[in-house]
XYZ file of C-alpha atoms in Angstrom:
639
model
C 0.000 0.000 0.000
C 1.683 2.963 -0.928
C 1.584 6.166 0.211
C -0.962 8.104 -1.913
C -3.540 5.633 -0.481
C -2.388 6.308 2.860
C -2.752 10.346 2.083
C -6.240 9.966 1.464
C -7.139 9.378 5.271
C -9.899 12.249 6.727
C -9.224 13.800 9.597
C -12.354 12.531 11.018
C -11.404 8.983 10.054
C -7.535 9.790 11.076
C -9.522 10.638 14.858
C -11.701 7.707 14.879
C -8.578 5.214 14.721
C -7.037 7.361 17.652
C -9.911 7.548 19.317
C -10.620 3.750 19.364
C -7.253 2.826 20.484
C -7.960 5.107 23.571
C -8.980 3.120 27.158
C -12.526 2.895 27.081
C -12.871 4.052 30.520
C -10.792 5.696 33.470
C -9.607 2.764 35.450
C -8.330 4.559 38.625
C -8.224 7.726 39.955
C -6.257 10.673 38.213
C -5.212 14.249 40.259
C -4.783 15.851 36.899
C -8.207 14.740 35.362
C -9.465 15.924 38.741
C -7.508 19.237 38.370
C -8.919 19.545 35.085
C -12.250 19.537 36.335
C -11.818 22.301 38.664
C -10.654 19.755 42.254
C -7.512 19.743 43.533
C -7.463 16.393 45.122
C -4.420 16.877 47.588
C -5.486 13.721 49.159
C -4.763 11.425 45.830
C -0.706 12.449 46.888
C -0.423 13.550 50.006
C 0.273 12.359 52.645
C 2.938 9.936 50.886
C 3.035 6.280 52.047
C 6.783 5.144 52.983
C 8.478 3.104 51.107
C 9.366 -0.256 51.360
C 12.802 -0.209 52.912
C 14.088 -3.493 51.808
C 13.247 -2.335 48.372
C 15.254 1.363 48.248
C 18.147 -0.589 50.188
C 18.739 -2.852 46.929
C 17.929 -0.178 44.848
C 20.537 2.086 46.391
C 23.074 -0.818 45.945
C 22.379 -1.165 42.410
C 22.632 3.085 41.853
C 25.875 2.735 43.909
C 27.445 0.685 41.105
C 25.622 2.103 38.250
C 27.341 5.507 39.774
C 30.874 4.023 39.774
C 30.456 2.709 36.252
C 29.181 6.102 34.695
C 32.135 8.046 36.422
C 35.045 4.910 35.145
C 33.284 3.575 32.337
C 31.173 6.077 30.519
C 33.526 9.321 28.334
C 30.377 10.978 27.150
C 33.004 13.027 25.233
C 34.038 10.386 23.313
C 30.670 9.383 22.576
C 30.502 12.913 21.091
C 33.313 13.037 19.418
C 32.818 9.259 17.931
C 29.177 9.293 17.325
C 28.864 6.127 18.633
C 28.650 4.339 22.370
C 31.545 1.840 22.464
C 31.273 -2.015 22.489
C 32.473 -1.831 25.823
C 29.969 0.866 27.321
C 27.054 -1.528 26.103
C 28.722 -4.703 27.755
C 29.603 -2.822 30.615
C 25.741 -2.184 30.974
C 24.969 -5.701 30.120
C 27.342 -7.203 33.059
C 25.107 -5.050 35.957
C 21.817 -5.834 34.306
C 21.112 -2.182 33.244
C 19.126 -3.606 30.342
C 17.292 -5.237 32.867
C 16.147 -2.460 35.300
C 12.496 -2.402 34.557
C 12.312 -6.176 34.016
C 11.049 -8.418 36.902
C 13.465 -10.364 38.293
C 11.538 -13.342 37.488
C 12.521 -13.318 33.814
C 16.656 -12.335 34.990
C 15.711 -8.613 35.015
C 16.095 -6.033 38.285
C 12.426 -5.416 38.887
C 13.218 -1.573 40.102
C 10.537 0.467 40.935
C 9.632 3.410 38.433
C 11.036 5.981 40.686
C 14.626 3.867 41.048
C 14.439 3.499 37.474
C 14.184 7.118 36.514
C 17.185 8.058 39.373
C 18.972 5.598 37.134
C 18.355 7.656 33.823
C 18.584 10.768 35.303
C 22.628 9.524 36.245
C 23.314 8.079 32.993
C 22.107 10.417 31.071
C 24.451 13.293 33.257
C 27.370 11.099 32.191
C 26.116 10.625 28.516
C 22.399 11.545 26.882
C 23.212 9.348 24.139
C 23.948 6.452 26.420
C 20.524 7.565 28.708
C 18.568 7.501 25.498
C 20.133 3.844 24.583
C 18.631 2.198 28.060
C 15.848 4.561 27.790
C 14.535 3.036 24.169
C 15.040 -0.143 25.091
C 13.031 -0.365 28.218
C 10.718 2.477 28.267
C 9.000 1.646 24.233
C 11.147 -1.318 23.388
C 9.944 -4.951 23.741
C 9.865 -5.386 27.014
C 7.441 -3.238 28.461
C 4.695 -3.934 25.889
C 5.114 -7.713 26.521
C 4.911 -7.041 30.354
C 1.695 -5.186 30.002
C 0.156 -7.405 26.755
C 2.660 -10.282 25.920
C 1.209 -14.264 26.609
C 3.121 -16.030 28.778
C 5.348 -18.010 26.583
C 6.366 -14.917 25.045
C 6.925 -12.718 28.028
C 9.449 -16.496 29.042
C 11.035 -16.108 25.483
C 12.226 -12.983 25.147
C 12.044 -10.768 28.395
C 14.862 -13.195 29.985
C 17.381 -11.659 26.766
C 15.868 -8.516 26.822
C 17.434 -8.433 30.344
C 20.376 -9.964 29.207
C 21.471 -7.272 27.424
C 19.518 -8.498 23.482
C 18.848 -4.586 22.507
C 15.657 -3.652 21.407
C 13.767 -0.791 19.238
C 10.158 0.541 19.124
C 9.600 0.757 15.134
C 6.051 2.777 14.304
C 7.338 6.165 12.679
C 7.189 5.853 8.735
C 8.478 8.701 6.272
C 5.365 9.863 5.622
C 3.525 8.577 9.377
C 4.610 10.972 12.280
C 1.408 11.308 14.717
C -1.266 10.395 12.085
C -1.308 6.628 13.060
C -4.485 6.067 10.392
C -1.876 6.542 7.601
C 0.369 3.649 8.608
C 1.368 1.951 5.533
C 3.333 -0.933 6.939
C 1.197 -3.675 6.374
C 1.052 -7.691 7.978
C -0.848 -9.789 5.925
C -0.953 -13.694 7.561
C 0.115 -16.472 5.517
C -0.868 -19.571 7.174
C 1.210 -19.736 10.996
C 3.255 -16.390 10.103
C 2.632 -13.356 8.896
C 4.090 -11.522 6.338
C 5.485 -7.477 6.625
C 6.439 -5.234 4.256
C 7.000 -1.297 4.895
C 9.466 1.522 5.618
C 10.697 2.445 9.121
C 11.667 5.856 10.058
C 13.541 7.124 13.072
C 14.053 3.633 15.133
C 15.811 4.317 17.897
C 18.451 1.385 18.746
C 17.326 -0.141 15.426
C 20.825 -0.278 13.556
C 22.238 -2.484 16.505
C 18.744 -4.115 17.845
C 18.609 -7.627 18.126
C 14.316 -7.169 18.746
C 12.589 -5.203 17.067
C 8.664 -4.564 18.247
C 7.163 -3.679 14.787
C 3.274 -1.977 14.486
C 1.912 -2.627 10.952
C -1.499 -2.859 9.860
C -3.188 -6.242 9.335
C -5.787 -5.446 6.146
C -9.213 -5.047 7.554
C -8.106 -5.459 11.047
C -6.154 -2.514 11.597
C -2.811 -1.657 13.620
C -0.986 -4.440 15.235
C 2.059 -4.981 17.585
C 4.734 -7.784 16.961
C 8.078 -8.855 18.235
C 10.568 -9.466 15.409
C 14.021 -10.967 15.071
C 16.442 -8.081 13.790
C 18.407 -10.137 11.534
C 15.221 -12.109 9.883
C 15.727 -12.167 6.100
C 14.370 -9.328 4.444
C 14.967 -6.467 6.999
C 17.721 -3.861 5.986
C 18.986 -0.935 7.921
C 18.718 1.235 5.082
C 20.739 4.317 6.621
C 21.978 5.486 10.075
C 20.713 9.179 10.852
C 22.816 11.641 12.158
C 21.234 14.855 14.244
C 22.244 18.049 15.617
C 22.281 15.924 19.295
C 22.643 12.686 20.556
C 25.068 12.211 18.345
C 26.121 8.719 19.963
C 22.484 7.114 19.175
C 21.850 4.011 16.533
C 18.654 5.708 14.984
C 17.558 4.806 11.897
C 15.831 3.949 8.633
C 14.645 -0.121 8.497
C 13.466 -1.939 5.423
C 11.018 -4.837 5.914
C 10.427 -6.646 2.682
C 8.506 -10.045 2.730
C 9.768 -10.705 6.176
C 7.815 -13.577 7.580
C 7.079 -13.240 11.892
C 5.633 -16.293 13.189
C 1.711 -15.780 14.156
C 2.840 -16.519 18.077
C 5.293 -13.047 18.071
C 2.033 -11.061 17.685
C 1.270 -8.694 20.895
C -2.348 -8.910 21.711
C -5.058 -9.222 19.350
C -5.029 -7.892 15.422
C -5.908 -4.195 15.177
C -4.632 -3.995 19.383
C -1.242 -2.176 18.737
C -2.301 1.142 18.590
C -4.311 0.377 21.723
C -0.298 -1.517 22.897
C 1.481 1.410 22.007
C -0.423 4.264 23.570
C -0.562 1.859 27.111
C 3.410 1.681 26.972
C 3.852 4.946 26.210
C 1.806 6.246 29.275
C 4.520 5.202 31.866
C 7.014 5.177 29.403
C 7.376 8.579 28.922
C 8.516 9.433 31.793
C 12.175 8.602 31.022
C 12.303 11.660 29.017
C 11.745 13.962 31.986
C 13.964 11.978 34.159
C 16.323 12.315 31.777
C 15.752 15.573 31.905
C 15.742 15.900 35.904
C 19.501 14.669 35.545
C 20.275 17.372 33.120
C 19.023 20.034 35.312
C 20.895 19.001 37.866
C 23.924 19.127 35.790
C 22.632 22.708 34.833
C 22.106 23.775 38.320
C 26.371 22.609 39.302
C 27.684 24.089 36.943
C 25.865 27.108 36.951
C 26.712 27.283 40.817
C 30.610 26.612 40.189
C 30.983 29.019 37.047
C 29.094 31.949 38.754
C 30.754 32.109 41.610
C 34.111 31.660 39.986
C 33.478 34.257 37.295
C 34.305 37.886 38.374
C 32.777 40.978 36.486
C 32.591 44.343 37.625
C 34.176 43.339 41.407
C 31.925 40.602 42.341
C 30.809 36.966 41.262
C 28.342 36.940 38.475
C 25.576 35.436 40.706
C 25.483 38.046 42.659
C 24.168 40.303 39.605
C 20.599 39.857 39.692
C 19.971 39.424 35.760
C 22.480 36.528 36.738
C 20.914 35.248 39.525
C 17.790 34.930 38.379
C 18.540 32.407 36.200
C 20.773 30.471 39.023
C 17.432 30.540 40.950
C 15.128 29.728 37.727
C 17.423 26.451 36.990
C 17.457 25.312 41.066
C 13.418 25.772 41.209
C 12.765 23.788 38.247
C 14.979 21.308 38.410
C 13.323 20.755 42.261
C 9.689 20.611 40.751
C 10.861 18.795 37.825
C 11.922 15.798 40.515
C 8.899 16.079 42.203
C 6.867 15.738 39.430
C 9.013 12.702 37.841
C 9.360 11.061 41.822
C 5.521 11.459 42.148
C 4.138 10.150 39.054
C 7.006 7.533 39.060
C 5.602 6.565 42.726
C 2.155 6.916 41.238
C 3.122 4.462 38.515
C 4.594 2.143 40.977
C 1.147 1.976 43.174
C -0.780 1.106 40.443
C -4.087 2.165 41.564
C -4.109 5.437 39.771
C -4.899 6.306 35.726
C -1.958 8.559 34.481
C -2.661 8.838 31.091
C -2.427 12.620 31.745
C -0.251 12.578 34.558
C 2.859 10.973 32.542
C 1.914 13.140 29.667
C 1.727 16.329 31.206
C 5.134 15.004 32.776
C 6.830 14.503 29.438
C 5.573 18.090 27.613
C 6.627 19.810 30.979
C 10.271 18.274 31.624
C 11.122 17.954 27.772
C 10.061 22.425 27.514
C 11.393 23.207 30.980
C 14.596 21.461 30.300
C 15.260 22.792 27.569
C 14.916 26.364 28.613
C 17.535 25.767 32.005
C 19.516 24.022 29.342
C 19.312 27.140 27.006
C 19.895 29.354 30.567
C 22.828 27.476 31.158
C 24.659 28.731 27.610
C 23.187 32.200 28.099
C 24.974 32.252 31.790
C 28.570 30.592 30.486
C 28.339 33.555 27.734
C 30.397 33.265 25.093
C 31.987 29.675 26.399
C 28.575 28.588 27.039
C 28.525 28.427 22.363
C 31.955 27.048 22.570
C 32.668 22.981 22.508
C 33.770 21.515 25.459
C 36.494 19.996 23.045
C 37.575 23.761 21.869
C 37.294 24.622 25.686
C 39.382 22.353 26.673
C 42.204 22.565 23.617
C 42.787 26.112 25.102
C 43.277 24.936 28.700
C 40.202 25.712 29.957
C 37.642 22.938 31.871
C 35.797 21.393 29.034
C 32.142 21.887 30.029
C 29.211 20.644 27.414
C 26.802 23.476 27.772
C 26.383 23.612 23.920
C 26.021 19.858 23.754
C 23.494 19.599 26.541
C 21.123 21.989 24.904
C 21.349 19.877 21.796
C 20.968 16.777 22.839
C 17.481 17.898 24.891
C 16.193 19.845 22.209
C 14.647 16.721 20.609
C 12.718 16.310 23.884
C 10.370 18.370 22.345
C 9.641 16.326 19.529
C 10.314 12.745 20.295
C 7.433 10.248 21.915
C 4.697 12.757 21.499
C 5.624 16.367 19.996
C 4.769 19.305 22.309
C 1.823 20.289 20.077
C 0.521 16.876 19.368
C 1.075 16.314 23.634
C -1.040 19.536 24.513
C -3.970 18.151 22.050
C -3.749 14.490 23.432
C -4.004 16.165 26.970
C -6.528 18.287 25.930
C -8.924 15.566 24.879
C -8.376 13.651 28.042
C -9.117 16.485 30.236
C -12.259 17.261 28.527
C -13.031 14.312 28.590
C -15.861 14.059 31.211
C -17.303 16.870 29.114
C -17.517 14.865 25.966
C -19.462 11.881 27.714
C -22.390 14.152 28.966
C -22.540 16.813 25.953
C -20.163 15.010 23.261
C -23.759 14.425 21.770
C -24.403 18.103 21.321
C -21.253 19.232 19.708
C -21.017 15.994 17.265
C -22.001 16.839 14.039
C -22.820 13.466 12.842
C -25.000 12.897 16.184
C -28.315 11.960 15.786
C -31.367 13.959 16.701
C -32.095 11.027 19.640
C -29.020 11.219 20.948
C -29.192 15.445 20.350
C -32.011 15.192 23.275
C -30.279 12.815 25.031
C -27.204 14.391 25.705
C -29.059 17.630 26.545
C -30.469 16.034 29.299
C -27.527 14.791 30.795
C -25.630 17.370 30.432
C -28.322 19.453 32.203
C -28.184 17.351 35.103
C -24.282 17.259 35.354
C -23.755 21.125 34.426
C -26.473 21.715 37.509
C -24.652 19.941 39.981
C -20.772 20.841 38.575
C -21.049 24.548 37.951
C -21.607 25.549 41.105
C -18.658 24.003 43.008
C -16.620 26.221 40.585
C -17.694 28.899 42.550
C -15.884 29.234 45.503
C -13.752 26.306 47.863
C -11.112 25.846 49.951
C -8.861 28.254 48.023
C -10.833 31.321 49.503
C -10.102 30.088 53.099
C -6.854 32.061 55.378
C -6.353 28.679 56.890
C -6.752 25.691 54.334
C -4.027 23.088 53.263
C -2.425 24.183 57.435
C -0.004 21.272 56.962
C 1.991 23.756 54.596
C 2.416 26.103 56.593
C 5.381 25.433 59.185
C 6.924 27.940 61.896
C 9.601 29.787 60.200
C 9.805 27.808 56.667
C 8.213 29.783 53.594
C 4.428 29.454 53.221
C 3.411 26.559 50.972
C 0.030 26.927 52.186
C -0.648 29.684 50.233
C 0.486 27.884 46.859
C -1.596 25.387 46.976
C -4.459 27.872 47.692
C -3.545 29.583 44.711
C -3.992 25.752 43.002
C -7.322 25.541 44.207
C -8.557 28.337 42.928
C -6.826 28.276 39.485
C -7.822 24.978 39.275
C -11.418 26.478 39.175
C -10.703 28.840 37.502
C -9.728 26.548 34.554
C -12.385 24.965 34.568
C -14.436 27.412 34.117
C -12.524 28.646 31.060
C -12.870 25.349 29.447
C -16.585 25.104 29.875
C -16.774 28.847 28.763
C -14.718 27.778 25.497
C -16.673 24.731 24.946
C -19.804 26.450 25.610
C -18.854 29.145 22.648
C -16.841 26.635 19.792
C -18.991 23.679 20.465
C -18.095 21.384 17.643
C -15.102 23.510 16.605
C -13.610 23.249 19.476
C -11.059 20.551 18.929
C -9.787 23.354 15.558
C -8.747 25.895 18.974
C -5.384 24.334 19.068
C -4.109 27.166 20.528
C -6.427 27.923 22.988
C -6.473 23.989 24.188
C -2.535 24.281 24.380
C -2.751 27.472 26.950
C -5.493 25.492 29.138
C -2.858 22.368 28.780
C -0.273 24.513 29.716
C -1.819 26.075 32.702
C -3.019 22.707 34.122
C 0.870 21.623 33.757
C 2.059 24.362 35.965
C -0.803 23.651 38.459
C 0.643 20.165 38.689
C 3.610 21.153 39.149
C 3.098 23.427 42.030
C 1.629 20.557 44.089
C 4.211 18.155 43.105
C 6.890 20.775 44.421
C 4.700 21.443 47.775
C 3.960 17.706 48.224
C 7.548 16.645 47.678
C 8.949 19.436 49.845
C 6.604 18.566 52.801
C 7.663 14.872 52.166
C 11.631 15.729 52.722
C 10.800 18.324 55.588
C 8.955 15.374 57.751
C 12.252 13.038 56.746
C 14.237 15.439 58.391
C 16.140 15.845 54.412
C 16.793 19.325 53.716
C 13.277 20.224 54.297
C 13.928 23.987 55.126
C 15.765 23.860 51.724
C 13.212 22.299 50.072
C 10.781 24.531 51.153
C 12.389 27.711 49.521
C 13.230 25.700 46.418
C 9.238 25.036 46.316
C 8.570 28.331 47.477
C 10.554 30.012 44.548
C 9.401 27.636 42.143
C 5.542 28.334 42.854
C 6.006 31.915 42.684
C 7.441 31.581 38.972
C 4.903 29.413 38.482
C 2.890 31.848 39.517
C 3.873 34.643 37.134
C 3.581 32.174 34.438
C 0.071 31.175 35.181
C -1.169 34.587 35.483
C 0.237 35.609 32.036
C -1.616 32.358 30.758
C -4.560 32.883 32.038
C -5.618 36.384 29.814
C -3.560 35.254 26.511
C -6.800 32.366 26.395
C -9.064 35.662 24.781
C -6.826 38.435 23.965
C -4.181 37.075 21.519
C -3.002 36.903 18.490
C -5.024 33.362 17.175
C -6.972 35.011 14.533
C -4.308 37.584 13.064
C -1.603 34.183 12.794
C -4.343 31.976 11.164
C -4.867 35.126 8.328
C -0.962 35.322 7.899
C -0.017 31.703 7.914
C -3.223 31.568 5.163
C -1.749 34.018 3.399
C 2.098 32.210 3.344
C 0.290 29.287 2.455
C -1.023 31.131 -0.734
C 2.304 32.216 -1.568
C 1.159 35.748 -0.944
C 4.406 36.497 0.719
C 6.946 35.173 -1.560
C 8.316 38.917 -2.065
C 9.883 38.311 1.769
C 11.714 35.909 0.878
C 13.651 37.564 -1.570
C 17.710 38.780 -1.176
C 18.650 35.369 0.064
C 20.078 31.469 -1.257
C 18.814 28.191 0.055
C 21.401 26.183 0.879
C 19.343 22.891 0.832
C 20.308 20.283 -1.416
C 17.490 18.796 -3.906
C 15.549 16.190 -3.334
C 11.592 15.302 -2.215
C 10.643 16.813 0.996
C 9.991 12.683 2.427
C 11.396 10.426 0.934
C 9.372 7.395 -0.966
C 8.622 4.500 1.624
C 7.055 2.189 -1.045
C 7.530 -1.254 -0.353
C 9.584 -3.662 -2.148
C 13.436 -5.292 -1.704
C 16.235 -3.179 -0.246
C 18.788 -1.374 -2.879
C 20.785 -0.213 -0.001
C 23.889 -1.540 2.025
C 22.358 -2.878 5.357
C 24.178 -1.004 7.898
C 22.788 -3.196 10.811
C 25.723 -4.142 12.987
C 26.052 -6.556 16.174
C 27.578 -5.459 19.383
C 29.243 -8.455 20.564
């Protein structure tokens, strides 16, 4: 099926595939649906149950020597420099079951917790992103988790034990021309007696020019998208090319050819026309690697921001004692603290399993992969002119060879990767809304019948009766509420989180306000939807970054510290929210829609003028129609 079939896919039909693949129903309870809805429910995360001591002891032991082997073992320079994570890195990682962190120790894995897990990312990706992204891939939206979650027995007992072993594996569903829009997959399966039989084009697989397993989504004819588990070095696959990016210059991304390659019937993962359904499930916990990734990058931020503003001198005193300076020292502490809370609460969350965090872990991902970024981006503004230099270049001139440059590269595809910012704030928009759409989707459908017209009246009467007036006023409007936030001479958290309850209201009310005026065109307000997302992200965030800095204050851990790194963070939060809040009806939407029309229609081609393009020629994506390799295979085996 080539790919001016696949082009022909509505939008409504392109949102019917997503839509089916979502849960049918919310299985537990969720703060940030809750949030959403106008309630903070503090008492979904706080007070925090103590962990299980036997647990963080082995955990600790196993981050003890996963710290020893990223200082010894791990030259994330050279990984630059090379472009590639040495042989020895990867069996390094093998011998202390890395690989294995997320997989229970049943099938020869570690069985760590999601919170030990991320602390594990977050310190291999200080020493090398590249290598973080490796372990990340492989665990997080590789085979393994998808089999955990979906896999039969004898499949989760034939591959998870060399999964753990160290048998490398990549998450292949990007196409050329198939980013977000999973209707217009065009890798197909068609079964042929006990196996079944794939052909397509595979864009962008991470670990994929050294996997050993691949877990491949193609769509069955008449069945729709499905999941499968396939042997790297079957015949007919070809690693067509290796990509090379402007970061993570050490990862094996790339382009795979599958042409008549025959997967036994028993490697599929669930049912036919399940792997959208598969993919979506793993991707809810597993994207919160990215922002603990992230949390170790801001903590990388926030040292050597510390060391190089106190050691740089300019006009008589340290740098950090400017306040243009020191603003930014204080922006990159505060965020990296909430960023931990949010990744240590929703990895806690995760590891409960009693709560639904479809929009917990995505509001996660869109918030660490956009507020890493900008410390990252702090970070080179702070080291000045060194901060554009190469740590190489840096260091050639006798100077301490520090990455800055490097480490705003290699996050900026944070932004992009498992779930693009734009695409995230959508997907979290539906989900919020989502109690909305069961009462009154009826109304706003255009293709709804006139029964179900009356029908959904009704029941959104009765709901709207009951719900509108708790937006009104709550706990938010009282001096005293949320009291165990407010401690003798530590800043007042109290107040924060009454500021949460009432912007939490507050956004609801928005939402109901915009749905109540769009209706059906509601879902075209892109923009709008991404400011309510965003909003409802910083909310979150504040309460992770109270709850977290209550939880290390009653440990006796730095909680006066923690405190004023929550206290700082919630009042830029703060600011942020309150800028939000009036750009939802006085902006710029309508004036950018006319201009961008009017680019579209080439009415603006006179701008462009007075310059060259110094792209090479060639078709904006490149043809992905099926058929036998004609390149090199550039698959190689780590030994």
């Amino acid at each position: 099926m080539g790919r001016g079939v696949m082009m022909t896919v509505s939008e409504r039909e392109a949102r019917r595939v997503l839509e089916a693949a979502r849960p049918p129903d919310w299985s537990g309870p969720s703060f940030a649906k809750e949030l959403f809805l106008g309630r903070l429910r503090l008492d979904l995360l706080h007070p925090r149950p103590e962990p299980d001591r036997a647990t963080e002891r082995s955990a600790a032991r196993f981050l003890d020597r996963l710290r020893a082997f990223c200082a010894t073992e791990i030259d994330g320079g050279l990984v630059e420099r090379e472009a590639r994570v040495p042989d020895e890195v990867i069996n390094g990682l093998r011998r202390i079951g890395a690989f294995g962190m997320r997989i229970p120790e049943e099938y020869g894995g570690l069985g760590l917790r999601h919170v030990h897990y991320h602390r594990a990312l977050a310190l291999v990706g200080s020493a090398s992103p590249a290598v973080g992204a490796l372990l990340s891939a492989h665990q997080s939206i590789g085979v393994p988790r998808p089999l955990e979650l979906f896999g039969t027995d004898e499949q989760r007992r034939a591959f998870l034990p060399r999964c753990a072993g160290g048998a490398i594996s990549a998450f292949l569903l990007t196409e050329p021309d198939v980013g977000s829009d999973a209707a217009r997959l065009a890798t197909t399966a068609v079964r042929d007696g006990d196996d079944y039989v794939l052909d397509g084009v595979k864009l962008w697989t991470t670990n994929g020019v050294i996997a050993e397993l691949l877990l491949v989504m193609a769509s069955v004819p008449d069945h729709g998208i499905t999941a499968f588990v396939v042997e790297a070095g079957s015949p007919g696959i070809t690693v067509e090319h290796r990509s090379a990016f402007m970061g993570l210059r050490g990862i094996e991304n790339g382009v795979t050819r599958l042409h008549r390659v025959r997967v036994p019937a028993a490697h599929r993962i669930g049912a036919e026309g399940e792997g959208l359904r598969i993919a979506l499930a793993t991707l809810t916990t597993g994207r919160l690697a990215l922002p603990a990734l992230g949390v170790g990058a801001g903590k990388w931020c926030l040292k050597i921001a510390r060391e190089w503003s106190r050691a740089r001198v300019q006009w008589g005193k340290p740098i950090a004692e400017h306040e243009a300076v020191g603003a930014k020292v204080s922006f990159i502490a505060a965020t990296t603290f909430a960023l931990e809370a949010v990744v240590d609460l929703t990895g806690e969350l995760a590891d409960e399993g009693s709560a639904d965090l479809r929009i917990e872990a995505a509001l996660a991902k869109l918030y660490g992969g956009e507020m890493a970024c900008r410390m990252a981006d702090e970070l080179v503004q702070l080291r000045g002119g060194r901060g554009f230099e190469t740590a190489a270049s840096l260091a050639a001139r006798g100077e301490r060879g520090v990455p800055a440059e490097q480490m705003l590269r290699d996050l900026r595809i944070n932004r992009i990767v498992e779930g693009g910012s734009e695409i995230l704030r959508l997907l979290i928009a539906r989900e919020a809304v989502d109690a909305h759409l069961r009462v009154a989707g009826g109304l706003v459908d255009p293709d709804a019948s006139l029964t179900r017209k009356r029908r959904a009246a009704t029941a959104a009467g009765s709901f709207y009766a009951r719900w509108l007036p708790s937006l009104t006023t709550g706990r938010g409007h009282l001096p005293l509420s949320y009291g165990d936030f407010h401690i003798s001479r530590h800043p007042n958290l109290a107040a924060h989180l009454r500021y949460v309850e009432r912007g939490a209201r507050k956004l609801a009310r928005v939402t109901f306000y915009g749905m109540s005026r769009w209706q059906g065109r509601m879902d075209a307000k892109q923009r709008f939807l991404g400011r309510v997302v965003d909003i409802g992200a910083e909310l979150f965030a504040m309460t992770a970054a109270c709850v977290h800095a209550e939880r290390l204050r009653s440990n006796g851990d730095h909680g006066r510290e923690a405190y004023q790194l929550a206290d700082a963070f919630c009042r830029q939060a703060r600011v942020r929210v309150d800028d939000l809040f009036p750009l939802l009806w006085h902006n710029t939407d309508a004036t950018d829609h006319t201009v961008a029309a009017a680019v579209l229609a080439a009415d603006h081609t006179w701008l462009e003028e007075g310059i060259v393009d110094p792209s090479t020629e060639g078709p904006w994506i490149a043809d992905a129609s099926p058929g036998p390799a004609v390149k090199v295979d550039v698959h190689r085996t780590v030994p």
